[in-house]
């Protein structure tokens, strides 16, 4: 819980917040979603459906959380400001991608 609070407050160093919690975690989330896309038969049993539901819930909550945490960490960054600016630029791009993903997900389930 302490880590979550520290992330939320922007107290974790920018490089860790951006690369570890932003990039690496999202990379594995995307790989997992791709697995479900290419192996749709996994969703034919209740365990697969539950796992997918938990994964979606985690991604929906984690996306905004880590984007806000990265922005706050960039605000507190004491090094070269170009890194903080680059991180904030990627947060803006990340918000666009997050909203796009929500839209695509909504379309997929409304059909």
The first five atom37 places (N, CA, C, CB, O) and aatype in JSON, in Angstrom:
{
  "aatype": [20, 20, 20, 20, 20, 20, 20, 20, 20, 20, 20, 20, 20, 20, 20, 20, 20, 20, 20, 20, 20, 20, 20, 20, 20, 20, 20, 20, 20, 20, 20, 20, 20, 20, 20, 20, 20, 20, 20, 20, 20, 20, 20, 20, 20, 20, 20, 20, 20, 20, 20, 20, 20, 20, 20, 20, 20, 20, 20, 20, 20, 20, 20, 20, 20, 20, 20, 20, 20, 20, 20, 20, 20, 20, 20, 20, 20, 20, 20, 20, 20, 20, 20, 20, 20, 20, 20, 20, 20, 20, 20, 20, 20, 20, 20, 20, 20, 20, 20, 20, 20, 20, 20, 20, 20, 20, 20, 20, 20, 20, 20],
  "atom_mask": [
    [1, 1, 1, 1, 1],
    [1, 1, 1, 1, 1],
    [1, 1, 1, 1, 1],
    [1, 1, 1, 1, 1],
    [1, 1, 1, 1, 1],
    [1, 1, 1, 1, 1],
    [1, 1, 1, 1, 1],
    [1, 1, 1, 1, 1],
    [1, 1, 1, 1, 1],
    [1, 1, 1, 1, 1],
    [1, 1, 1, 1, 1],
    [1, 1, 1, 1, 1],
    [1, 1, 1, 1, 1],
    [1, 1, 1, 1, 1],
    [1, 1, 1, 1, 1],
    [1, 1, 1, 1, 1],
    [1, 1, 1, 1, 1],
    [1, 1, 1, 1, 1],
    [1, 1, 1, 1, 1],
    [1, 1, 1, 1, 1],
    [1, 1, 1, 1, 1],
    [1, 1, 1, 1, 1],
    [1, 1, 1, 1, 1],
    [1, 1, 1, 1, 1],
    [1, 1, 1, 1, 1],
    [1, 1, 1, 1, 1],
    [1, 1, 1, 1, 1],
    [1, 1, 1, 1, 1],
    [1, 1, 1, 1, 1],
    [1, 1, 1, 1, 1],
    [1, 1, 1, 1, 1],
    [1, 1, 1, 1, 1],
    [1, 1, 1, 1, 1],
    [1, 1, 1, 1, 1],
    [1, 1, 1, 1, 1],
    [1, 1, 1, 1, 1],
    [1, 1, 1, 1, 1],
    [1, 1, 1, 1, 1],
    [1, 1, 1, 1, 1],
    [1, 1, 1, 1, 1],
    [1, 1, 1, 1, 1],
    [1, 1, 1, 1, 1],
    [1, 1, 1, 1, 1],
    [1, 1, 1, 1, 1],
    [1, 1, 1, 1, 1],
    [1, 1, 1, 1, 1],
    [1, 1, 1, 1, 1],
    [1, 1, 1, 1, 1],
    [1, 1, 1, 1, 1],
    [1, 1, 1, 1, 1],
    [1, 1, 1, 1, 1],
    [1, 1, 1, 1, 1],
    [1, 1, 1, 1, 1],
    [1, 1, 1, 1, 1],
    [1, 1, 1, 1, 1],
    [1, 1, 1, 1, 1],
    [1, 1, 1, 1, 1],
    [1, 1, 1, 1, 1],
    [1, 1, 1, 1, 1],
    [1, 1, 1, 1, 1],
    [1, 1, 1, 1, 1],
    [1, 1, 1, 1, 1],
    [1, 1, 1, 1, 1],
    [1, 1, 1, 1, 1],
    [1, 1, 1, 1, 1],
    [1, 1, 1, 1, 1],
    [1, 1, 1, 1, 1],
    [1, 1, 1, 1, 1],
    [1, 1, 1, 1, 1],
    [1, 1, 1, 1, 1],
    [1, 1, 1, 1, 1],
    [1, 1, 1, 1, 1],
    [1, 1, 1, 1, 1],
    [1, 1, 1, 1, 1],
    [1, 1, 1, 1, 1],
    [1, 1, 1, 1, 1],
    [1, 1, 1, 1, 1],
    [1, 1, 1, 1, 1],
    [1, 1, 1, 1, 1],
    [1, 1, 1, 1, 1],
    [1, 1, 1, 1, 1],
    [1, 1, 1, 1, 1],
    [1, 1, 1, 1, 1],
    [1, 1, 1, 1, 1],
    [1, 1, 1, 1, 1],
    [1, 1, 1, 1, 1],
    [1, 1, 1, 1, 1],
    [1, 1, 1, 1, 1],
    [1, 1, 1, 1, 1],
    [1, 1, 1, 1, 1],
    [1, 1, 1, 1, 1],
    [1, 1, 1, 1, 1],
    [1, 1, 1, 1, 1],
    [1, 1, 1, 1, 1],
    [1, 1, 1, 1, 1],
    [1, 1, 1, 1, 1],
    [1, 1, 1, 1, 1],
    [1, 1, 1, 1, 1],
    [1, 1, 1, 1, 1],
    [1, 1, 1, 1, 1],
    [1, 1, 1, 1, 1],
    [1, 1, 1, 1, 1],
    [1, 1, 1, 1, 1],
    [1, 1, 1, 1, 1],
    [1, 1, 1, 1, 1],
    [1, 1, 1, 1, 1],
    [1, 1, 1, 1, 1],
    [1, 1, 1, 1, 1],
    [1, 1, 1, 1, 1],
    [1, 1, 1, 1, 1],
    [1, 1, 1, 1, 1]
  ],
  "atom_positions": [
    [[0.82, -1.19, 0.0], [0.0, 0.0, 0.0], [0.86, 1.26, 0.0], [-0.93, 0.0, 1.2], [0.49, 2.27, -0.59]],
    [[2.0, 1.19, 0.66], [2.9, 2.33, 0.71], [3.4, 2.67, -0.69], [4.08, 2.04, 1.64], [3.51, 3.85, -1.04]],
    [[3.7, 1.65, -1.49], [4.17, 1.88, -2.86], [3.09, 2.58, -3.68], [4.57, 0.55, -3.52], [3.39, 3.5, -4.44]],
    [[1.86, 2.15, -3.54], [0.76, 2.76, -4.28], [0.61, 4.23, -3.89], [-0.57, 1.99, -4.02], [0.41, 5.08, -4.76]],
    [[0.69, 4.52, -2.61], [0.59, 5.91, -2.16], [1.75, 6.75, -2.68], [0.54, 5.98, -0.62], [1.57, 7.88, -3.12]],
    [[2.95, 6.18, -2.62], [4.13, 6.9, -3.09], [4.04, 7.16, -4.6], [5.42, 6.12, -2.77], [4.39, 8.25, -5.07]],
    [[3.57, 6.17, -5.35], [3.37, 6.38, -6.79], [2.36, 7.49, -7.03], [2.91, 5.07, -7.47], [2.61, 8.4, -7.82]],
    [[1.24, 7.42, -6.35], [0.16, 8.39, -6.54], [0.63, 9.82, -6.24], [-1.02, 8.04, -5.65], [0.22, 10.77, -6.91]],
    [[1.48, 9.96, -5.25], [1.97, 11.28, -4.86], [3.13, 11.76, -5.72], [2.4, 11.26, -3.4], [3.57, 12.91, -5.59]],
    [[3.63, 10.91, -6.61], [4.77, 11.28, -7.44], [6.08, 11.21, -6.71], [4.57, 12.65, -7.98], [7.04, 11.88, -7.1]],
    [[6.15, 10.41, -5.66], [7.35, 10.32, -4.83], [8.35, 9.28, -5.33], [6.96, 10.01, -3.41], [9.49, 9.24, -4.86]],
    [[7.95, 8.44, -6.25], [8.85, 7.46, -6.84], [9.63, 8.18, -7.94], [8.07, 6.19, -7.4], [9.03, 8.97, -8.68]],
    [[10.94, 7.94, -8.06], [11.71, 8.62, -9.11], [11.09, 8.44, -10.5], [13.15, 8.11, -9.11], [10.5, 7.4, -10.81]],
    [[11.23, 9.46, -11.31], [10.61, 9.47, -12.63], [11.01, 8.27, -13.47], [10.96, 10.74, -13.36], [10.15, 7.67, -14.13]],
    [[12.28, 7.92, -13.47], [12.71, 6.8, -14.33], [12.03, 5.49, -13.92], [14.24, 6.63, -14.27], [11.68, 4.69, -14.79]],
    [[11.83, 5.28, -12.63], [11.14, 4.06, -12.19], [9.65, 4.12, -12.53], [11.32, 3.86, -10.67], [9.08, 3.14, -13.02]],
    [[9.04, 5.26, -12.26], [7.62, 5.4, -12.54], [7.36, 5.2, -14.03], [7.1, 6.77, -12.08], [6.46, 4.45, -14.42]],
    [[8.14, 5.87, -14.86], [7.92, 5.81, -16.3], [8.25, 4.44, -16.87], [8.74, 6.87, -16.99], [7.42, 3.83, -17.53]],
    [[9.47, 3.96, -16.63], [9.92, 2.73, -17.28], [9.37, 1.47, -16.64], [11.42, 2.68, -17.27], [8.89, 0.59, -17.35]],
    [[9.42, 1.36, -15.34], [8.98, 0.14, -14.69], [7.46, 0.06, -14.6], [9.59, 0.04, -13.29], [6.85, -0.9, -15.06]],
    [[6.85, 1.07, -14.0], [5.41, 1.0, -13.77], [4.6, 1.43, -15.0], [5.03, 1.87, -12.59], [3.48, 0.96, -15.2]],
    [[5.16, 2.31, -15.8], [4.46, 2.73, -17.01], [4.72, 1.79, -18.17], [4.88, 4.13, -17.38], [3.78, 1.18, -18.7]],
    [[5.95, 1.68, -18.58], [6.27, 0.92, -19.79], [6.18, -0.59, -19.59], [7.66, 1.28, -20.26], [5.46, -1.26, -20.33]],
    [[6.9, -1.13, -18.63], [6.97, -2.59, -18.46], [5.6, -3.19, -18.12], [7.98, -2.96, -17.36], [5.19, -4.17, -18.74]],
    [[4.91, -2.62, -17.16], [3.59, -3.16, -16.78], [2.63, -3.09, -17.96], [3.01, -2.38, -15.57], [1.91, -4.05, -18.23]],
    [[2.61, -1.97, -18.67], [1.72, -1.84, -19.82], [2.12, -2.78, -20.96], [1.71, -0.41, -20.32], [1.26, -3.28, -21.68]],
    [[3.4, -3.03, -21.11], [3.86, -3.98, -22.12], [3.26, -5.36, -21.84], [5.42, -4.06, -22.14], [2.74, -6.01, -22.74]],
    [[3.34, -5.8, -20.6], [2.8, -7.12, -20.25], [1.26, -7.15, -20.33], [3.25, -7.52, -18.85], [0.68, -8.17, -20.69]],
    [[0.63, -6.05, -20.0], [-0.82, -5.98, -20.17], [-1.2, -6.13, -21.65], [-1.37, -4.64, -19.62], [-2.12, -6.87, -21.99]],
    [[-0.48, -5.43, -22.51], [-0.75, -5.52, -23.94], [-0.49, -6.92, -24.49], [0.1, -4.51, -24.69], [-1.25, -7.41, -25.32]],
    [[0.57, -7.56, -24.03], [0.86, -8.93, -24.45], [-0.28, -9.86, -24.03], [2.21, -9.43, -23.85], [-0.7, -10.73, -24.79]],
    [[-0.78, -9.67, -22.83], [-1.88, -10.51, -22.34], [-3.15, -10.28, -23.15], [-2.15, -10.23, -20.84], [-3.85, -11.24, -23.49]],
    [[-3.46, -9.03, -23.45], [-4.63, -8.74, -24.28], [-4.47, -9.32, -25.68], [-4.88, -7.23, -24.36], [-5.44, -9.82, -26.26]],
    [[-3.26, -9.26, -26.23], [-3.02, -9.87, -27.54], [-3.24, -11.37, -27.5], [-1.6, -9.57, -28.02], [-3.77, -11.95, -28.45]],
    [[-2.85, -12.0, -26.41], [-3.08, -13.43, -26.26], [-4.57, -13.75, -26.35], [-2.51, -13.92, -24.91], [-4.97, -14.68, -27.05]],
    [[-5.38, -12.97, -25.65], [-6.82, -13.19, -25.7], [-7.38, -12.94, -27.11], [-7.53, -12.28, -24.7], [-8.32, -13.61, -27.53]],
    [[-6.78, -11.98, -27.82], [-7.25, -11.69, -29.17], [-6.94, -12.84, -30.13], [-6.62, -10.4, -29.68], [-7.76, -13.18, -30.99]],
    [[-5.76, -13.42, -29.99], [-5.35, -14.49, -30.89], [-5.77, -15.89, -30.42], [-3.86, -14.46, -31.07], [-5.67, -16.86, -31.17]],
    [[-6.22, -15.98, -29.19], [-6.69, -17.26, -28.64], [-8.09, -17.08, -28.07], [-5.71, -17.79, -27.56], [-8.28, -17.24, -26.86]],
    [[-9.08, -16.76, -28.9], [-10.41, -16.47, -28.36], [-11.08, -17.67, -27.69], [-11.3, -15.97, -29.47], [-12.01, -17.49, -26.91]],
    [[-10.6, -18.88, -27.97], [-11.19, -20.06, -27.34], [-10.97, -20.06, -25.82], [-10.61, -21.33, -27.95], [-11.68, -20.75, -25.09]],
    [[-9.99, -19.29, -25.35], [-9.74, -19.18, -23.91], [-10.96, -18.61, -23.2], [-8.49, -18.3, -23.64], [-11.21, -18.9, -22.04]],
    [[-11.72, -17.78, -23.93], [-12.9, -17.15, -23.34], [-14.13, -18.06, -23.38], [-13.2, -15.87, -24.07], [-15.23, -17.62, -23.06]],
    [[-13.93, -19.31, -23.76], [-15.07, -20.23, -23.84], [-15.36, -20.92, -22.51], [-14.83, -21.27, -24.91], [-16.36, -21.63, -22.39]],
    [[-14.5, -20.72, -21.52], [-14.79, -21.29, -20.2], [-14.83, -20.19, -19.15], [-13.72, -22.37, -19.82], [-14.35, -19.08, -19.38]],
    [[-15.4, -20.5, -18.03], [-15.65, -19.5, -16.99], [-14.36, -18.93, -16.41], [-16.48, -20.11, -15.88], [-14.31, -17.75, -16.07]],
    [[-13.32, -19.74, -16.29], [-12.05, -19.25, -15.74], [-11.44, -18.21, -16.67], [-11.07, -20.42, -15.52], [-10.93, -17.19, -16.21]],
    [[-11.49, -18.47, -17.97], [-10.97, -17.5, -18.94], [-11.75, -16.2, -18.91], [-11.01, -18.09, -20.33], [-11.16, -15.12, -18.99]],
    [[-13.06, -16.3, -18.8], [-13.91, -15.1, -18.75], [-13.63, -14.29, -17.49], [-15.4, -15.49, -18.82], [-13.55, -13.07, -17.54]],
    [[-13.5, -14.97, -16.36], [-13.2, -14.28, -15.11], [-11.83, -13.61, -15.18], [-13.24, -15.26, -13.92], [-11.69, -12.45, -14.79]],
    [[-10.83, -14.33, -15.68], [-9.49, -13.76, -15.79], [-9.51, -12.54, -16.71], [-8.49, -14.81, -16.33], [-8.9, -11.51, -16.4]],
    [[-10.21, -12.64, -17.83], [-10.3, -11.51, -18.76], [-11.0, -10.32, -18.09], [-11.06, -11.93, -20.04], [-10.56, -9.18, -18.24]],
    [[-12.07, -10.59, -17.35], [-12.78, -9.51, -16.66], [-11.89, -8.81, -15.64], [-14.01, -10.06, -15.98], [-11.89, -7.58, -15.54]],
    [[-11.14, -9.58, -14.88], [-10.22, -9.0, -13.88], [-9.13, -8.2, -14.59], [-9.58, -10.11, -13.0], [-8.75, -7.12, -14.14]],
    [[-8.64, -8.72, -15.7], [-7.61, -8.03, -16.47], [-8.13, -6.68, -17.0], [-7.13, -8.91, -17.65], [-7.44, -5.67, -16.91]],
    [[-9.33, -6.68, -17.53], [-9.92, -5.44, -18.04], [-10.12, -4.44, -16.9], [-11.27, -5.72, -18.73], [-9.79, -3.26, -17.05]],
    [[-10.64, -4.9, -15.79], [-10.84, -4.03, -14.64], [-9.52, -3.43, -14.17], [-11.51, -4.8, -13.49], [-9.43, -2.23, -13.89]],
    [[-8.49, -4.26, -14.09], [-7.17, -3.77, -13.69], [-6.66, -2.71, -14.67], [-6.17, -4.94, -13.61], [-6.17, -1.66, -14.25]],
    [[-6.78, -2.99, -15.97], [-6.28, -2.06, -16.99], [-7.04, -0.73, -16.95], [-6.4, -2.68, -18.39], [-6.44, 0.33, -17.11]],
    [[-8.34, -0.79, -16.74], [-9.17, 0.43, -16.7], [-8.78, 1.3, -15.51], [-10.67, 0.06, -16.63], [-8.78, 2.52, -15.61]],
    [[-8.45, 0.68, -14.41], [-8.05, 1.43, -13.21], [-6.57, 1.84, -13.27], [-8.3, 0.59, -11.94], [-6.21, 2.96, -12.93]],
    [[-5.73, 0.91, -13.73], [-4.28, 1.15, -13.72], [-3.87, 2.23, -14.71], [-3.55, -0.13, -14.03], [-2.96, 3.01, -14.44]],
    [[-4.53, 2.28, -15.87], [-4.16, 3.26, -16.89], [-4.15, 4.69, -16.37], [-5.11, 3.16, -18.06], [-3.1, 5.34, -16.38]],
    [[-5.29, 5.2, -15.91], [-5.29, 6.57, -15.38], [-4.38, 6.74, -14.16], [-6.7, 6.98, -15.02], [-3.74, 7.78, -14.0]],
    [[-4.33, 5.71, -13.32], [-3.49, 5.79, -12.12], [-2.04, 6.05, -12.49], [-3.59, 4.5, -11.29], [-1.41, 6.97, -11.95]],
    [[-1.49, 5.26, -13.4], [-0.07, 5.39, -13.72], [0.2, 6.64, -14.55], [0.43, 4.15, -14.48], [1.29, 7.21, -14.46]],
    [[-0.76, 7.08, -15.35], [-0.57, 8.33, -16.09], [-0.5, 9.51, -15.14], [-1.72, 8.53, -17.1], [0.35, 10.39, -15.3]],
    [[-1.37, 9.54, -14.16], [-1.33, 10.62, -13.16], [-0.06, 10.53, -12.32], [-2.58, 10.55, -12.24], [0.57, 11.55, -12.04]],
    [[0.32, 9.31, -11.93], [1.54, 9.13, -11.14], [2.78, 9.6, -11.91], [1.7, 7.66, -10.73], [3.67, 10.22, -11.33]],
    [[2.83, 9.31, -13.19], [3.97, 9.73, -14.01], [4.02, 11.25, -14.12], [3.9, 9.1, -15.41], [5.09, 11.84, -14.02]],
    [[2.87, 11.87, -14.33], [2.82, 13.34, -14.42], [3.32, 13.96, -13.12], [1.37, 13.83, -14.73], [4.11, 14.9, -13.13]],
    [[2.85, 13.44, -12.0], [3.26, 13.99, -10.7], [4.74, 13.76, -10.45], [2.43, 13.36, -9.57], [5.42, 14.63, -9.89]],
    [[5.25, 12.61, -10.84], [6.67, 12.34, -10.69], [7.49, 13.29, -11.56], [6.98, 10.87, -11.05], [8.55, 13.75, -11.15]],
    [[7.0, 13.57, -12.76], [7.69, 14.51, -13.64], [7.7, 15.92, -13.04], [7.03, 14.54, -15.04], [8.67, 16.66, -13.2]],
    [[6.62, 16.28, -12.35], [6.57, 17.58, -11.69], [7.64, 17.71, -10.61], [5.2, 17.82, -11.08], [8.15, 18.8, -10.38]],
    [[7.98, 16.61, -9.96], [8.96, 16.63, -8.87], [10.38, 16.31, -9.33], [8.55, 15.65, -7.8], [11.32, 16.34, -8.53]],
    [[10.55, 16.0, -10.6], [11.85, 15.61, -11.13], [12.84, 16.76, -11.04], [11.72, 15.14, -12.59], [12.53, 17.89, -11.43]],
    [[14.03, 16.49, -10.51], [15.04, 17.53, -10.29], [16.15, 17.53, -11.33], [15.64, 17.36, -8.93], [17.02, 18.4, -11.3]],
    [[16.15, 16.58, -12.24], [17.21, 16.49, -13.25], [16.93, 17.38, -14.45], [17.37, 15.06, -13.71], [16.24, 18.39, -14.34]],
    [[17.48, 16.97, -15.58], [17.28, 17.73, -16.82], [15.79, 17.81, -17.14], [18.05, 17.08, -17.99], [15.09, 16.8, -17.21]],
    [[15.32, 19.02, -17.34], [13.89, 19.22, -17.55], [13.38, 18.61, -18.85], [13.58, 20.69, -17.54], [12.18, 18.39, -19.01]],
    [[14.28, 18.34, -19.78], [13.82, 17.72, -21.03], [13.25, 16.32, -20.76], [14.97, 17.63, -22.05], [12.36, 15.87, -21.49]],
    [[13.74, 15.64, -19.72], [13.19, 14.32, -19.38], [11.79, 14.45, -18.79], [14.11, 13.6, -18.39], [10.91, 13.65, -19.09]],
    [[11.6, 15.44, -17.95], [10.27, 15.68, -17.38], [9.28, 16.08, -18.47], [10.33, 16.78, -16.3], [8.14, 15.63, -18.47]],
    [[9.73, 16.91, -19.4], [8.87, 17.34, -20.51], [8.53, 16.14, -21.4], [9.55, 18.47, -21.33], [7.39, 15.98, -21.82]],
    [[9.53, 15.32, -21.69], [9.3, 14.12, -22.52], [8.31, 13.17, -21.84], [10.62, 13.39, -22.81], [7.44, 12.6, -22.49]],
    [[8.46, 13.01, -20.53], [7.54, 12.14, -19.79], [6.12, 12.69, -19.85], [8.0, 11.98, -18.32], [5.17, 11.94, -20.04]],
    [[5.98, 14.0, -19.68], [4.65, 14.61, -19.74], [4.05, 14.49, -21.14], [4.72, 16.08, -19.33], [2.85, 14.27, -21.28]],
    [[4.88, 14.62, -22.16], [4.4, 14.43, -23.53], [3.87, 13.0, -23.7], [5.53, 14.71, -24.54], [2.82, 12.8, -24.31]],
    [[4.6, 12.03, -23.17], [4.16, 10.64, -23.28], [2.89, 10.39, -22.46], [5.27, 9.7, -22.82], [2.08, 9.54, -22.84]],
    [[2.72, 11.11, -21.37], [1.48, 10.99, -20.59], [0.3, 11.48, -21.44], [1.58, 11.8, -19.26], [-0.77, 10.87, -21.45]],
    [[0.49, 12.58, -22.14], [-0.57, 13.1, -23.01], [-0.89, 12.09, -24.11], [-0.15, 14.46, -23.63], [-2.06, 11.83, -24.4]],
    [[0.13, 11.52, -24.71], [-0.07, 10.47, -25.72], [-0.76, 9.28, -25.08], [1.29, 10.04, -26.36], [-1.66, 8.68, -25.68]],
    [[-0.36, 8.93, -23.88], [-0.96, 7.8, -23.16], [-2.44, 8.0, -22.9], [-0.24, 7.58, -21.86], [-3.22, 7.06, -23.0]],
    [[-2.83, 9.24, -22.54], [-4.26, 9.52, -22.34], [-5.04, 9.31, -23.64], [-4.48, 10.96, -21.82], [-6.14, 8.76, -23.63]],
    [[-4.46, 9.75, -24.74], [-5.12, 9.55, -26.04], [-5.28, 8.08, -26.35], [-4.33, 10.22, -27.14], [-6.34, 7.65, -26.8]],
    [[-4.23, 7.31, -26.12], [-4.28, 5.87, -26.38], [-5.26, 5.18, -25.43], [-2.88, 5.25, -26.24], [-5.98, 4.26, -25.84]],
    [[-5.29, 5.6, -24.19], [-6.21, 5.02, -23.21], [-7.66, 5.24, -23.65], [-5.96, 5.63, -21.82], [-8.46, 4.31, -23.64]],
    [[-7.98, 6.46, -24.02], [-9.34, 6.77, -24.44], [-9.7, 6.04, -25.74], [-9.51, 8.28, -24.63], [-10.83, 5.58, -25.91]],
    [[-8.73, 5.93, -26.64], [-8.94, 5.18, -27.88], [-9.22, 3.71, -27.57], [-7.72, 5.31, -28.82], [-10.12, 3.11, -28.17]],
    [[-8.47, 3.15, -26.66], [-8.67, 1.74, -26.29], [-10.05, 1.52, -25.67], [-7.58, 1.28, -25.3], [-10.72, 0.53, -25.96]],
    [[-10.47, 2.45, -24.81], [-11.81, 2.33, -24.23], [-12.88, 2.36, -25.32], [-12.05, 3.46, -23.22], [-13.85, 1.61, -25.27]],
    [[-12.7, 3.24, -26.3], [-13.65, 3.32, -27.4], [-13.69, 2.04, -28.22], [-13.31, 4.49, -28.29], [-14.76, 1.57, -28.59]],
    [[-12.51, 1.49, -28.51], [-12.44, 0.24, -29.28], [-13.06, -0.91, -28.5], [-10.99, -0.09, -29.65], [-13.75, -1.76, -29.06]],
    [[-12.79, -0.94, -27.22], [-13.34, -2.0, -26.37], [-14.86, -1.9, -26.33], [-12.76, -1.91, -24.95], [-15.55, -2.91, -26.4]],
    [[-15.37, -0.69, -26.21], [-16.81, -0.48, -26.2], [-17.46, -0.89, -27.51], [-17.12, 0.97, -25.92], [-18.53, -1.5, -27.51]],
    [[-16.82, -0.57, -28.64], [-17.33, -0.98, -29.94], [-17.36, -2.48, -30.08], [-16.5, -0.38, -31.06], [-18.33, -3.05, -30.61]],
    [[-16.32, -3.14, -29.61], [-16.22, -4.59, -29.74], [-17.35, -5.29, -28.99], [-14.87, -5.08, -29.23], [-17.85, -6.31, -29.45]],
    [[-17.74, -4.76, -27.86], [-18.79, -5.4, -27.07], [-20.19, -4.95, -27.42], [-18.54, -5.15, -25.63], [-21.17, -5.56, -26.98]],
    [[-20.3, -3.89, -28.21], [-21.64, -3.43, -28.59], [-22.13, -4.11, -29.88], [-21.64, -1.91, -28.77], [-23.29, -3.98, -30.25]],
    [[-21.24, -4.82, -30.53], [-21.62, -5.48, -31.8], [-22.25, -6.82, -31.57], [-20.42, -5.66, -32.69], [-22.62, -7.5, -32.53]]
  ]
}
